[in-house]
Amino acid sequence: MSSTSIAVIGGGIAGVTTAFHLARRGAHVTLVDDGGSGQATAASAGIIAPWVSSSDGSYYEAYAAGGNFYPEFLSQLEELGIRELGYRRSGALMVSADAADLDAVEERITRRVQDAGPVAGTVERADERRVHELLPALAPGLTGLFVSGGGRVDGRLLRDATLTGALALGARHVPDSALGLERARTGWRIRTTAGNLDADAVVVAAGARVTALLEPLGVHVGISAQRGQLVHLGLRGVDTSPWPTVHPFAEHYLTPFDGGRIVVGATRESGSGFDPRVTAEGQLQVLRNALELAPGLATATVLEARAGIRPVADRGVPLIGRVPGADGLWMISGYGAGGLTMGPLFGDAVARDVLGEPAPDLAAFAVTSG
Amino acid sequence: MSSTSIAVIGGGIAGVTTAFHLARRGAHVTLVDDGGSGQATAASAGIIAPWVSSSDGSYYEAYAAGGNFYPEFLSQLEELGIRELGYRRSGALMVSADAADLDAVEERITRRVQDAGPVAGTVERADERRVHELLPALAPGLTGLFVSGGGRVDGRLLRDATLTGALALGARHVPDSALGLERARTGWRIRTTAGNLDADAVVVAAGARVTALLEPLGVHVGISAQRGQLVHLGLRGVDTSPWPTVHPFAEHYLTPFDGGRIVVGATRESGSGFDPRVTAEGQLQVLRNALELAPGLATATVLEARAGIRPVADRGVPLIGRVPGADGLWMISGYGAGGLTMGPLFGDAVARDVLGEPAPDLAAFAVTSG
Amino acid sequence: MSSTSIAVIGGGIAGVTTAFHLARRGAHVTLVDDGGSGQATAASAGIIAPWVSSSDGSYYEAYAAGGNFYPEFLSQLEELGIRELGYRRSGALMVSADAADLDAVEERITRRVQDAGPVAGTVERADERRVHELLPALAPGLTGLFVSGGGRVDGRLLRDATLTGALALGARHVPDSALGLERARTGWRIRTTAGNLDADAVVVAAGARVTALLEPLGVHVGISAQRGQLVHLGLRGVDTSPWPTVHPFAEHYLTPFDGGRIVVGATRESGSGFDPRVTAEGQLQVLRNALELAPGLATATVLEARAGIRPVADRGVPLIGRVPGADGLWMISGYGAGGLTMGPLFGDAVARDVLGEPAPDLAAFAVTSG
Amino acid sequence: MSSTSIAVIGGGIAGVTTAFHLARRGAHVTLVDDGGSGQATAASAGIIAPWVSSSDGSYYEAYAAGGNFYPEFLSQLEELGIRELGYRRSGALMVSADAADLDAVEERITRRVQDAGPVAGTVERADERRVHELLPALAPGLTGLFVSGGGRVDGRLLRDATLTGALALGARHVPDSALGLERARTGWRIRTTAGNLDADAVVVAAGARVTALLEPLGVHVGISAQRGQLVHLGLRGVDTSPWPTVHPFAEHYLTPFDGGRIVVGATRESGSGFDPRVTAEGQLQVLRNALELAPGLATATVLEARAGIRPVADRGVPLIGRVPGADGLWMISGYGAGGLTMGPLFGDAVARDVLGEPAPDLAAFAVTSG
């Protein structure tokens, strides 16, 4: 299928990895993305530690498989000479003021880490002193479970690095908005601001916007928009580079980056629509949670606030594969908060599927139209 | 004294009004200011309603006199053809969930408003329905006192308009930092980044920086730096232009501007030093107070956060007049949160004093060196 | 028709003035606009001086009529208590190094100014000394024609003030994107990100986006997108408030605002598409033209660059009125660089037409579908 | 000397590398820097290719030695687990429309590259086709000399990484301004906004601000401020990661980064003073030079403009070492445009000298007071 043309709509992690893997396999691929606001990847906190998540079932399996795939994916980029990936193996630290919380999950997490193998590292029960040593800004009275293989990644850097990789391998980038999708004589026509783009096959990797693109085709895939707000804090004169990500048995977390930058968040605002605003109550919630967890951040500088729109699937698992009743059309969406972890793996899977190459079994994630 | 040269250090409200009033009286005046960050005027919430404040004694007298002077000051600018002053007579609304709070102050505020005359307008007891009508975003269950003459002003616009007025009247502006102050052969020498500036007389209107400028001269005036943080919220599609400022018997408040912009704040961070940062705990405090007072702002957009450094006098009143033991040197500082209200009046008073013209009695505010 | 609902798509000057005039006449009006980038009004230089333009024919007549209407429009806003309009009667100065250029237009401009009446003020031939006095930063060797009634306005302030006025009069604002337009059972349905909005009548005031909204209806109105780039320069310590706008017999100009801000521009990039970017060659062109005209701006600070997308009509005149073959649908677009001048007048005209009230004869601007 | 305390004033490349090397050697080191604007490192274009420069004599020797030291310095950071250094061995391409320009320097550059050894790579004469292949956006008609070992580095990333390294090794960071320097009972006292900081020894690495810090001590070192302005351009959909830096036999250049970012500049504005503004004429010059050299950048987006203040030494060589007549005081400044290349090496040399360890011979760069 290498002489056919393939277009990918969307420049978040799902889109750029799909384009990258298509280009790696020699396909003629064009990525359409306008760099508009609201992209979940651009706002993401960048945690790559599926083993500590509370998810289970098919979602967890996909999440864990995504985490296992990371080292290979990062190597693929490094082999192209791309070094600015924004990834660090920081470790992930679950914490609670109640040791019973940790007791309840220790066995499950230990088993997950063992199943994952070296990528996940080891599990360590951390007493209060050790928790303080790992991240001194945390509240007193917390004990934890430390998973050494957890990682953190700068979503924007990784996205840009992946796009650089795709371009280096021959992909093309059209910096424009995909306004609509129509059947063309052969294949599909993407309507953009500047005109039209025809392709034999199209992969819709447009996050929560997938709904607006597919509904006019009569396809209802059950993806909705969920806003997440985060805040970036700056600690001056503190070496945050060895700090792990922190997970307090709740939906919020703390992700330290080098140079004193700590990302805290995130809200999960279901029903927000595609409205990537930073709101008063969202900021209040993020800051309140962050300072309760880490009072040592009280005097940190507020560097910036971000909002992204996650695509959440009604079915609770990502939706990946052919769009039913639409020959030559694929989609990849619905990751919720796990997109940065799962994106590279599923981008690869979709690329294989589009090209008719052997691909992982995606039956659990099959797209259906309600 | 019109052939002597006068320099004013500082471009906040105190500095620009001093320069303006000096220029109006025909003086040769040069304003030195680098537009650096931390200026209290640039971050101010812009309330001009001294009558509802909890202050008393000499501070209140100065505060009230400043409020009374506003109409005259605004007219002076308008007469020069300067129209963008950012002022609106919005009314000021004190609110409480406990009517006893209002009972306790109603008599005092009514007397103050009567003493002030037409500028302060009238006092109206507002029941819950009326409070809601005045500002629908407020929490239910509040009743209030509405003072119709309260005003709000955009500190940056008014500052720029005043500087425009000063320039129109012949003042000069040196956009540079005043690093130090030394006695010159006659008068004073101001050391700046780019060189030196000599003047026969100098007015130090440098806010909390006055301490760093005077201490090397052996003068200790007892002014310290207090950080104030605010947040600007945006309500889309709401006509906020008729909304009054809101005062909930606490140090925080809410100042609506046209076009859906509402300023909420502010912290009073004594001991902050001159460190104009937006911090995690500061933002948390501002947002928590704002949404408790006005839950209708929950989904408002966070437009920006600001931090300014107020000069606070140990003696509790502004310090205005000659610097003791330093012939030809004046200062004007120490307003605390009342600078925008008092600045124009005291800028005028200092200008008169410097020029040897009849000036108000400033004995209560006399500068002493500890 | 006052019980019918009317929606206006677009929040630039055409949209807000249409909504304002509809609301003034008691209509139920909803403005749909997402505040997205590229709006020509938000980037405009703000010159209100049609008499010095090189245009003629119907375009000039509309342009001049728009200028004549300004005082009335500003009064309508002021009567609502809205004072921050950003307008100043600055005068407009045509300049040339070749007096013959001025000779060639003096008669025409004098006649235009006389025809316009007091709003346009007087015409004065300015020698080199007078030109320098009016605006000292200009190149030596220029003489000019000064039209005292020229004005300048801050497009964003006027837009926001007009929206405030509309809201005060009962209009509603939906801050969302209009993605498409469909016939509904009665009237029209506007598809937005968050859902649908139905209205009995719709006025499309979406600038260059009108094409994308009408083409799916089979209507081809001949409006294309033209990018304009501008730069805002800052002169510190200079009172620019008395400076006139400057017009050097070319497409570029200089618009001074208070507080040392000078806007220079603008490019006329036909064929740009709706791509509101600030480009290297655009900035180079704007700065080269500006410093050739006004070398005194060389050391001015570059404060910001803006880009807006103007709607340009193939027919060379604005297109205003009913959309042919689409009952209940109006449009207002195609002003080119004259939108800020013509918007208020034509917004009023469309409002009258929609409501079935007596309206100016718009035959010269009638919309046709190619 | 390991129990003595050492303070470093300045957080540009000279300051952070001095602090890093001091910390590596076990010293108690405190870095004082307020992160203020104007830092040359923060604005630098990031070229690490001394061999193609037009400099000679002691300046060139220092420049080349700095380039040779880079691999070792980067390794020192990587050994600490710090990976985000922003460095790429991009190659450096000298170009000219006149082959005679290249003929005139080819021998010298070839010899320099051979002298430098593997770090500098190889020299290749590039015909027009090859020049186009290396960087397609360049003007036609250019031929070149390509030095494969040239590198580019993101000054901000490298600075932050070095500070992270210093902190990891025990250094302390005081985020405050150094306002003055006084002799203390033993050693020195640094006056800051928040108070005083005493140290046994002080290294002044404050760029062009060194003059203002040393003059009150009666030391006149002959360093002046030179502004450099740059522009960051963005090419969408172009893989710029393999592009070399470009040097057109002039003072301007072009530095490509990954992700479509190209830095062009820079002005050399002697006599600017410490005034880090982006000016109209500066931007015009940078853009004109850039588009003449690389017309393919015409439609690139202007992403941001930066201005930094370089310290330039009257003597034409960096000034490094003990400050005469001031026991316990060192300085490191005066690099001109070569600071990012020389900083790491001389930071190491000063650290050794302060600690009394064997250091390179710095006689050619000895500080004298005029």
Short mmCIF file of C-alpha atoms in Angstrom, two decimals, chain D residues 28-370:
data_model
loop_
_atom_site.label_atom_id
_atom_site.label_comp_id
_atom_site.label_asym_id
_atom_site.label_seq_id
_atom_site.Cartn_x
_atom_site.Cartn_y
_atom_site.Cartn_z
CA HIS D 28 30.50 26.18 49.67
CA VAL D 29 29.06 28.29 46.92
CA THR D 30 26.07 30.60 46.72
CA LEU D 31 24.81 32.02 43.45
CA VAL D 32 23.06 35.40 43.62
CA ASP D 33 20.88 36.24 40.64
CA ASP D 34 17.43 37.74 40.27
CA GLY D 35 16.60 36.38 36.84
CA GLY D 36 16.17 39.93 35.57
CA SER D 37 15.95 40.92 31.95
CA GLY D 38 18.84 41.71 29.68
CA GLN D 39 20.96 38.63 30.31
CA ALA D 40 23.07 37.93 27.24
CA THR D 41 22.93 34.16 27.80
CA ALA D 42 19.14 34.18 27.75
CA ALA D 43 19.13 36.01 24.42
CA SER D 44 22.08 34.30 22.79
CA ALA D 45 21.93 32.61 19.40
CA GLY D 46 23.88 29.64 20.68
CA ILE D 47 26.62 29.12 18.10
CA ILE D 48 29.55 26.97 19.27
CA ALA D 49 31.89 27.14 16.28
CA PRO D 50 34.85 29.39 17.07
CA TRP D 51 36.82 28.12 14.09
CA VAL D 52 34.74 30.05 11.59
CA SER D 53 34.93 33.34 13.45
CA SER D 54 36.87 36.32 12.11
CA SER D 55 38.57 36.93 15.46
CA ASP D 56 42.26 36.31 16.06
CA GLY D 57 44.99 36.74 18.66
CA SER D 58 44.28 36.09 22.31
CA TYR D 59 40.56 36.43 21.79
CA TYR D 60 40.58 33.65 19.23
CA GLU D 61 42.76 31.45 21.39
CA ALA D 62 40.32 31.79 24.26
CA TYR D 63 37.40 31.26 21.89
CA ALA D 64 38.92 28.09 20.41
CA ALA D 65 39.89 26.75 23.80
CA GLY D 66 36.29 27.28 24.89
CA GLY D 67 35.04 25.30 21.90
CA ASN D 68 37.47 22.46 22.59
CA PHE D 69 36.26 22.23 26.18
CA TYR D 70 32.60 21.81 25.28
CA PRO D 71 32.43 18.02 24.95
CA GLU D 72 34.03 17.60 28.36
CA PHE D 73 31.70 20.12 29.93
CA LEU D 74 28.60 18.52 28.43
CA SER D 75 29.80 15.14 29.72
CA GLN D 76 30.15 16.54 33.22
CA LEU D 77 26.49 17.49 33.16
CA GLU D 78 25.35 14.23 31.59
CA GLU D 79 27.19 12.26 34.26
CA LEU D 80 24.88 13.90 36.78
CA GLY D 81 21.90 12.57 34.86
CA ILE D 82 21.10 15.93 33.29
CA ARG D 83 20.07 15.32 29.72
CA GLU D 84 18.26 18.43 28.55
CA LEU D 85 21.26 20.44 27.41
CA GLY D 86 19.90 21.83 24.16
CA TYR D 87 23.11 21.02 22.30
CA ARG D 88 23.36 19.66 18.78
CA ARG D 89 26.44 19.16 16.60
CA SER D 90 24.81 20.90 13.68
CA GLY D 91 27.79 21.91 11.60
CA ALA D 92 28.64 25.49 10.70
CA LEU D 93 28.34 26.80 7.17
CA MET D 94 30.18 29.88 5.96
CA VAL D 95 28.59 31.25 2.79
CA SER D 96 29.29 33.91 0.24
CA ALA D 97 28.14 34.91 -3.21
CA ASP D 98 31.81 35.53 -4.00
CA ALA D 99 34.02 32.44 -3.96
CA ALA D 100 37.02 34.69 -3.34
CA ASP D 101 35.73 35.33 0.18
CA LEU D 102 35.90 31.62 0.86
CA ASP D 103 39.27 31.23 -0.85
CA ALA D 104 40.65 33.90 1.44
CA VAL D 105 39.76 32.04 4.63
CA GLU D 106 39.80 28.39 3.62
CA GLU D 107 43.41 27.79 4.57
CA ARG D 108 43.10 29.50 7.92
CA ILE D 109 39.92 27.67 8.84
CA THR D 110 41.30 24.32 7.69
CA ARG D 111 44.34 24.83 9.88
CA ARG D 112 42.19 25.86 12.85
CA VAL D 113 39.98 22.81 12.45
CA GLN D 114 43.02 20.54 12.23
CA ASP D 115 44.54 22.17 15.30
CA ALA D 116 41.34 21.67 17.22
CA GLY D 117 41.18 17.95 16.46
CA PRO D 118 38.08 15.75 16.33
CA VAL D 119 35.85 18.24 18.14
CA ALA D 120 35.91 20.51 15.10
CA GLY D 121 35.25 17.77 12.55
CA THR D 122 36.18 18.31 8.96
CA VAL D 123 36.12 21.15 6.43
CA GLU D 124 34.24 20.75 3.19
CA ARG D 125 34.02 23.15 0.28
CA ALA D 126 30.34 23.29 -0.66
CA ASP D 127 29.16 24.22 -4.14
CA GLU D 128 25.80 25.88 -4.73
CA ARG D 129 23.96 22.59 -4.96
CA ARG D 130 25.47 21.37 -1.70
CA VAL D 131 24.72 24.65 0.06
CA HIS D 132 21.10 24.33 -1.03
CA GLU D 133 21.01 20.76 0.20
CA LEU D 134 22.37 21.76 3.60
CA LEU D 135 19.86 24.57 4.04
CA PRO D 136 17.26 25.01 1.30
CA ALA D 137 16.00 28.39 2.55
CA LEU D 138 19.24 30.19 1.64
CA ALA D 139 19.53 32.57 -1.30
CA PRO D 140 20.60 31.09 -4.62
CA GLY D 141 24.11 31.79 -5.81
CA LEU D 142 25.89 31.06 -2.55
CA THR D 143 28.78 28.68 -2.14
CA GLY D 144 30.31 27.74 1.17
CA LEU D 145 32.69 26.13 3.58
CA PHE D 146 31.12 23.56 5.86
CA VAL D 147 32.77 22.76 9.20
CA SER D 148 31.13 19.61 10.45
CA GLY D 149 32.01 20.00 14.13
CA GLY D 150 30.18 23.26 14.64
CA GLY D 151 27.45 23.11 17.21
CA ARG D 152 24.48 25.06 18.44
CA VAL D 153 23.08 25.21 21.91
CA ASP D 154 19.99 26.68 23.53
CA GLY D 155 21.54 29.17 25.95
CA ARG D 156 18.62 29.07 28.38
CA LEU D 157 18.50 25.29 28.53
CA LEU D 158 22.26 25.01 29.03
CA ARG D 159 22.20 27.69 31.70
CA ASP D 160 19.37 25.94 33.55
CA ALA D 161 21.04 22.56 33.21
CA THR D 162 24.27 23.96 34.63
CA LEU D 163 22.45 25.52 37.55
CA THR D 164 20.67 22.20 38.13
CA GLY D 165 24.08 20.56 38.19
CA ALA D 166 25.44 23.11 40.65
CA LEU D 167 22.44 22.66 42.95
CA ALA D 168 22.75 18.88 42.72
CA LEU D 169 26.34 19.27 43.91
CA GLY D 170 25.34 21.38 46.88
CA ALA D 171 25.37 24.95 45.65
CA ARG D 172 22.78 27.37 46.98
CA HIS D 173 20.76 29.84 44.90
CA VAL D 174 19.61 33.23 46.22
CA PRO D 175 17.06 34.65 43.79
CA ASP D 176 17.69 38.31 44.51
CA SER D 177 19.42 41.34 43.00
CA ALA D 178 22.96 42.23 44.01
CA LEU D 179 22.65 45.99 44.53
CA GLY D 180 26.13 46.65 45.89
CA LEU D 181 29.34 45.16 47.18
CA GLU D 182 31.17 46.21 50.33
CA ARG D 183 34.16 44.98 52.28
CA ALA D 184 33.02 43.13 55.36
CA ARG D 185 35.02 42.35 58.50
CA THR D 186 36.37 39.28 56.78
CA GLY D 187 35.63 39.00 53.11
CA TRP D 188 32.75 40.78 51.40
CA ARG D 189 29.18 41.81 51.92
CA ILE D 190 26.70 41.74 49.05
CA ARG D 191 23.76 44.11 49.51
CA THR D 192 20.56 42.66 48.10
CA THR D 193 16.95 43.73 48.04
CA ALA D 194 16.09 41.41 50.89
CA GLY D 195 19.16 42.02 53.04
CA ASN D 196 22.86 41.22 53.05
CA LEU D 197 24.92 38.19 52.18
CA ASP D 198 28.45 37.75 53.49
CA ALA D 199 31.09 35.59 51.86
CA ASP D 200 34.81 35.02 52.20
CA ALA D 201 35.29 35.38 48.48
CA VAL D 202 33.15 36.77 45.70
CA VAL D 203 33.21 36.15 41.95
CA VAL D 204 31.50 38.94 40.01
CA ALA D 205 30.04 37.29 36.90
CA ALA D 206 27.48 39.97 36.28
CA GLY D 207 28.08 40.65 32.59
CA ALA D 208 27.92 44.33 31.72
CA ARG D 209 26.69 45.13 35.22
CA VAL D 210 30.17 44.46 36.59
CA THR D 211 30.98 48.13 36.04
CA ALA D 212 28.22 49.37 38.33
CA LEU D 213 29.28 46.91 41.04
CA LEU D 214 33.01 47.67 40.95
CA GLU D 215 33.08 51.42 40.34
CA PRO D 216 31.94 52.32 43.87
CA LEU D 217 35.03 50.36 45.00
CA GLY D 218 37.19 52.61 42.85
CA VAL D 219 37.86 49.87 40.33
CA HIS D 220 37.47 50.73 36.65
CA VAL D 221 37.74 47.62 34.54
CA GLY D 222 36.80 48.86 31.10
CA ILE D 223 33.71 46.82 30.34
CA SER D 224 30.85 48.38 28.45
CA ALA D 225 27.34 47.30 27.48
CA GLN D 226 26.48 46.27 23.93
CA ARG D 227 22.93 45.39 23.03
CA GLY D 228 22.21 42.47 20.74
CA GLN D 229 18.75 41.90 19.26
CA LEU D 230 17.59 38.67 17.70
CA VAL D 231 14.41 37.28 16.20
CA HIS D 232 13.09 33.75 16.46
CA LEU D 233 11.31 32.59 13.33
CA GLY D 234 9.12 29.54 12.94
CA LEU D 235 8.82 27.40 9.81
CA ARG D 236 5.85 25.08 10.01
CA GLY D 237 6.18 21.59 8.69
CA VAL D 238 9.89 21.85 7.94
CA ASP D 239 12.44 19.58 9.61
CA THR D 240 15.10 22.09 10.54
CA SER D 241 16.96 19.73 12.84
CA PRO D 242 19.70 18.83 10.32
CA TRP D 243 20.32 22.44 9.31
CA PRO D 244 23.72 24.00 10.13
CA THR D 245 24.38 27.44 11.54
CA VAL D 246 25.08 29.94 8.75
CA HIS D 247 27.78 32.63 8.69
CA PRO D 248 27.75 35.11 5.79
CA PHE D 249 31.02 36.99 6.31
CA ALA D 250 29.30 39.57 8.42
CA GLU D 251 28.24 39.96 12.00
CA HIS D 252 24.87 38.41 11.49
CA TYR D 253 24.04 34.72 11.32
CA LEU D 254 21.30 32.16 11.38
CA THR D 255 20.96 29.38 13.95
CA PRO D 256 18.42 26.64 13.31
CA PHE D 257 16.90 24.66 16.17
CA ASP D 258 14.67 21.59 16.08
CA GLY D 259 10.98 21.91 15.47
CA GLY D 260 11.19 24.61 12.82
CA ARG D 261 12.69 27.35 15.02
CA ILE D 262 15.38 29.51 13.42
CA VAL D 263 17.17 32.25 15.33
CA VAL D 264 18.42 35.18 13.28
CA GLY D 265 20.49 38.12 14.42
CA ALA D 266 22.13 39.86 15.95
CA THR D 267 22.73 43.55 16.25
CA ARG D 268 25.89 44.81 17.91
CA GLU D 269 24.74 48.08 19.43
CA SER D 270 27.72 49.59 21.16
CA GLY D 271 26.89 52.47 23.43
CA SER D 272 23.41 51.09 24.12
CA GLY D 273 23.88 51.09 27.87
CA PHE D 274 22.10 48.43 29.89
CA ASP D 275 18.82 48.92 28.08
CA PRO D 276 17.51 45.54 26.92
CA ARG D 277 14.79 46.75 24.59
CA VAL D 278 13.65 45.48 21.24
CA THR D 279 13.70 48.50 18.95
CA ALA D 280 12.24 49.35 15.57
CA GLU D 281 15.59 49.83 13.84
CA GLY D 282 17.09 46.78 15.51
CA GLN D 283 14.29 44.54 14.30
CA LEU D 284 14.42 46.07 10.85
CA GLN D 285 18.14 45.37 10.59
CA VAL D 286 17.83 41.80 11.82
CA LEU D 287 14.95 40.96 9.48
CA ARG D 288 16.54 42.66 6.46
CA ASN D 289 19.78 40.77 6.94
CA ALA D 290 17.99 37.49 7.54
CA LEU D 291 15.77 37.63 4.47
CA GLU D 292 18.62 38.73 2.23
CA LEU D 293 20.61 35.71 3.41
CA ALA D 294 17.68 33.29 3.46
CA PRO D 295 14.72 34.39 1.34
CA GLY D 296 13.09 31.06 2.14
CA LEU D 297 12.29 32.46 5.57
CA ALA D 298 10.08 35.23 4.16
CA THR D 299 6.82 33.59 5.16
CA ALA D 300 8.13 32.20 8.44
CA THR D 301 6.22 33.23 11.53
CA VAL D 302 7.83 35.78 13.82
CA LEU D 303 7.72 33.86 17.10
CA GLU D 304 9.49 36.28 19.40
CA ALA D 305 12.18 38.94 19.57
CA ARG D 306 14.88 39.00 22.20
CA ALA D 307 17.43 41.51 23.38
CA GLY D 308 20.45 40.83 25.54
CA ILE D 309 23.25 43.00 26.80
CA ARG D 310 26.74 41.73 26.08
CA PRO D 311 29.73 42.78 28.17
CA VAL D 312 32.42 44.08 25.84
CA ALA D 313 35.95 44.73 27.07
CA ASP D 314 37.85 47.79 25.91
CA ARG D 315 40.96 45.62 25.69
CA GLY D 316 39.29 43.26 23.25
CA VAL D 317 39.81 40.12 25.34
CA PRO D 318 37.75 38.73 28.19
CA LEU D 319 38.78 39.88 31.65
CA ILE D 320 39.15 36.98 34.03
CA GLY D 321 40.75 36.67 37.43
CA ARG D 322 41.45 38.63 40.58
CA VAL D 323 40.20 42.18 40.81
CA PRO D 324 43.29 44.31 41.52
CA GLY D 325 43.47 45.88 44.95
CA ALA D 326 40.51 43.90 46.23
CA ASP D 327 41.57 40.82 48.09
CA GLY D 328 39.09 37.97 47.82
CA LEU D 329 37.35 39.43 44.79
CA TRP D 330 37.38 37.86 41.32
CA MET D 331 35.62 38.78 38.11
CA ILE D 332 34.80 37.07 34.84
CA SER D 333 33.32 39.18 32.03
CA GLY D 334 33.99 40.88 28.71
CA TYR D 335 33.32 38.00 26.33
CA GLY D 336 31.43 40.02 23.77
CA ALA D 337 29.52 37.66 21.49
CA GLY D 338 31.61 34.64 22.54
CA GLY D 339 30.32 34.13 26.05
CA LEU D 340 28.38 30.96 25.51
CA THR D 341 31.46 29.33 23.97
CA MET D 342 34.03 30.54 26.48
CA GLY D 343 31.92 30.53 29.64
CA PRO D 344 32.26 26.88 30.67
CA LEU D 345 36.04 26.87 30.25
CA PHE D 346 36.71 30.11 32.06
CA GLY D 347 34.18 29.32 34.74
CA ASP D 348 36.32 26.27 35.43
CA ALA D 349 39.53 28.34 35.36
CA VAL D 350 38.20 30.92 37.81
CA ALA D 351 36.91 28.20 40.11
CA ARG D 352 40.37 26.68 40.23
CA ASP D 353 42.00 30.03 40.83
CA VAL D 354 39.63 30.94 43.67
CA LEU D 355 40.29 27.59 45.33
CA GLY D 356 44.05 27.86 44.91
CA GLU D 357 44.19 24.85 42.65
CA PRO D 358 46.36 24.66 39.54
CA ALA D 359 44.68 26.74 36.88
CA PRO D 360 45.38 27.64 33.26
CA ASP D 361 47.56 30.68 32.70
CA LEU D 362 45.14 33.60 32.58
CA ALA D 363 47.77 36.33 32.22
CA ALA D 364 46.46 37.44 28.84
CA PHE D 365 43.07 38.11 30.44
CA ALA D 366 44.27 39.70 33.67
CA VAL D 367 42.02 42.35 35.11
CA THR D 368 43.52 45.81 35.44
CA SER D 369 41.94 48.97 36.79
CA GLY D 370 42.24 52.09 34.64
#
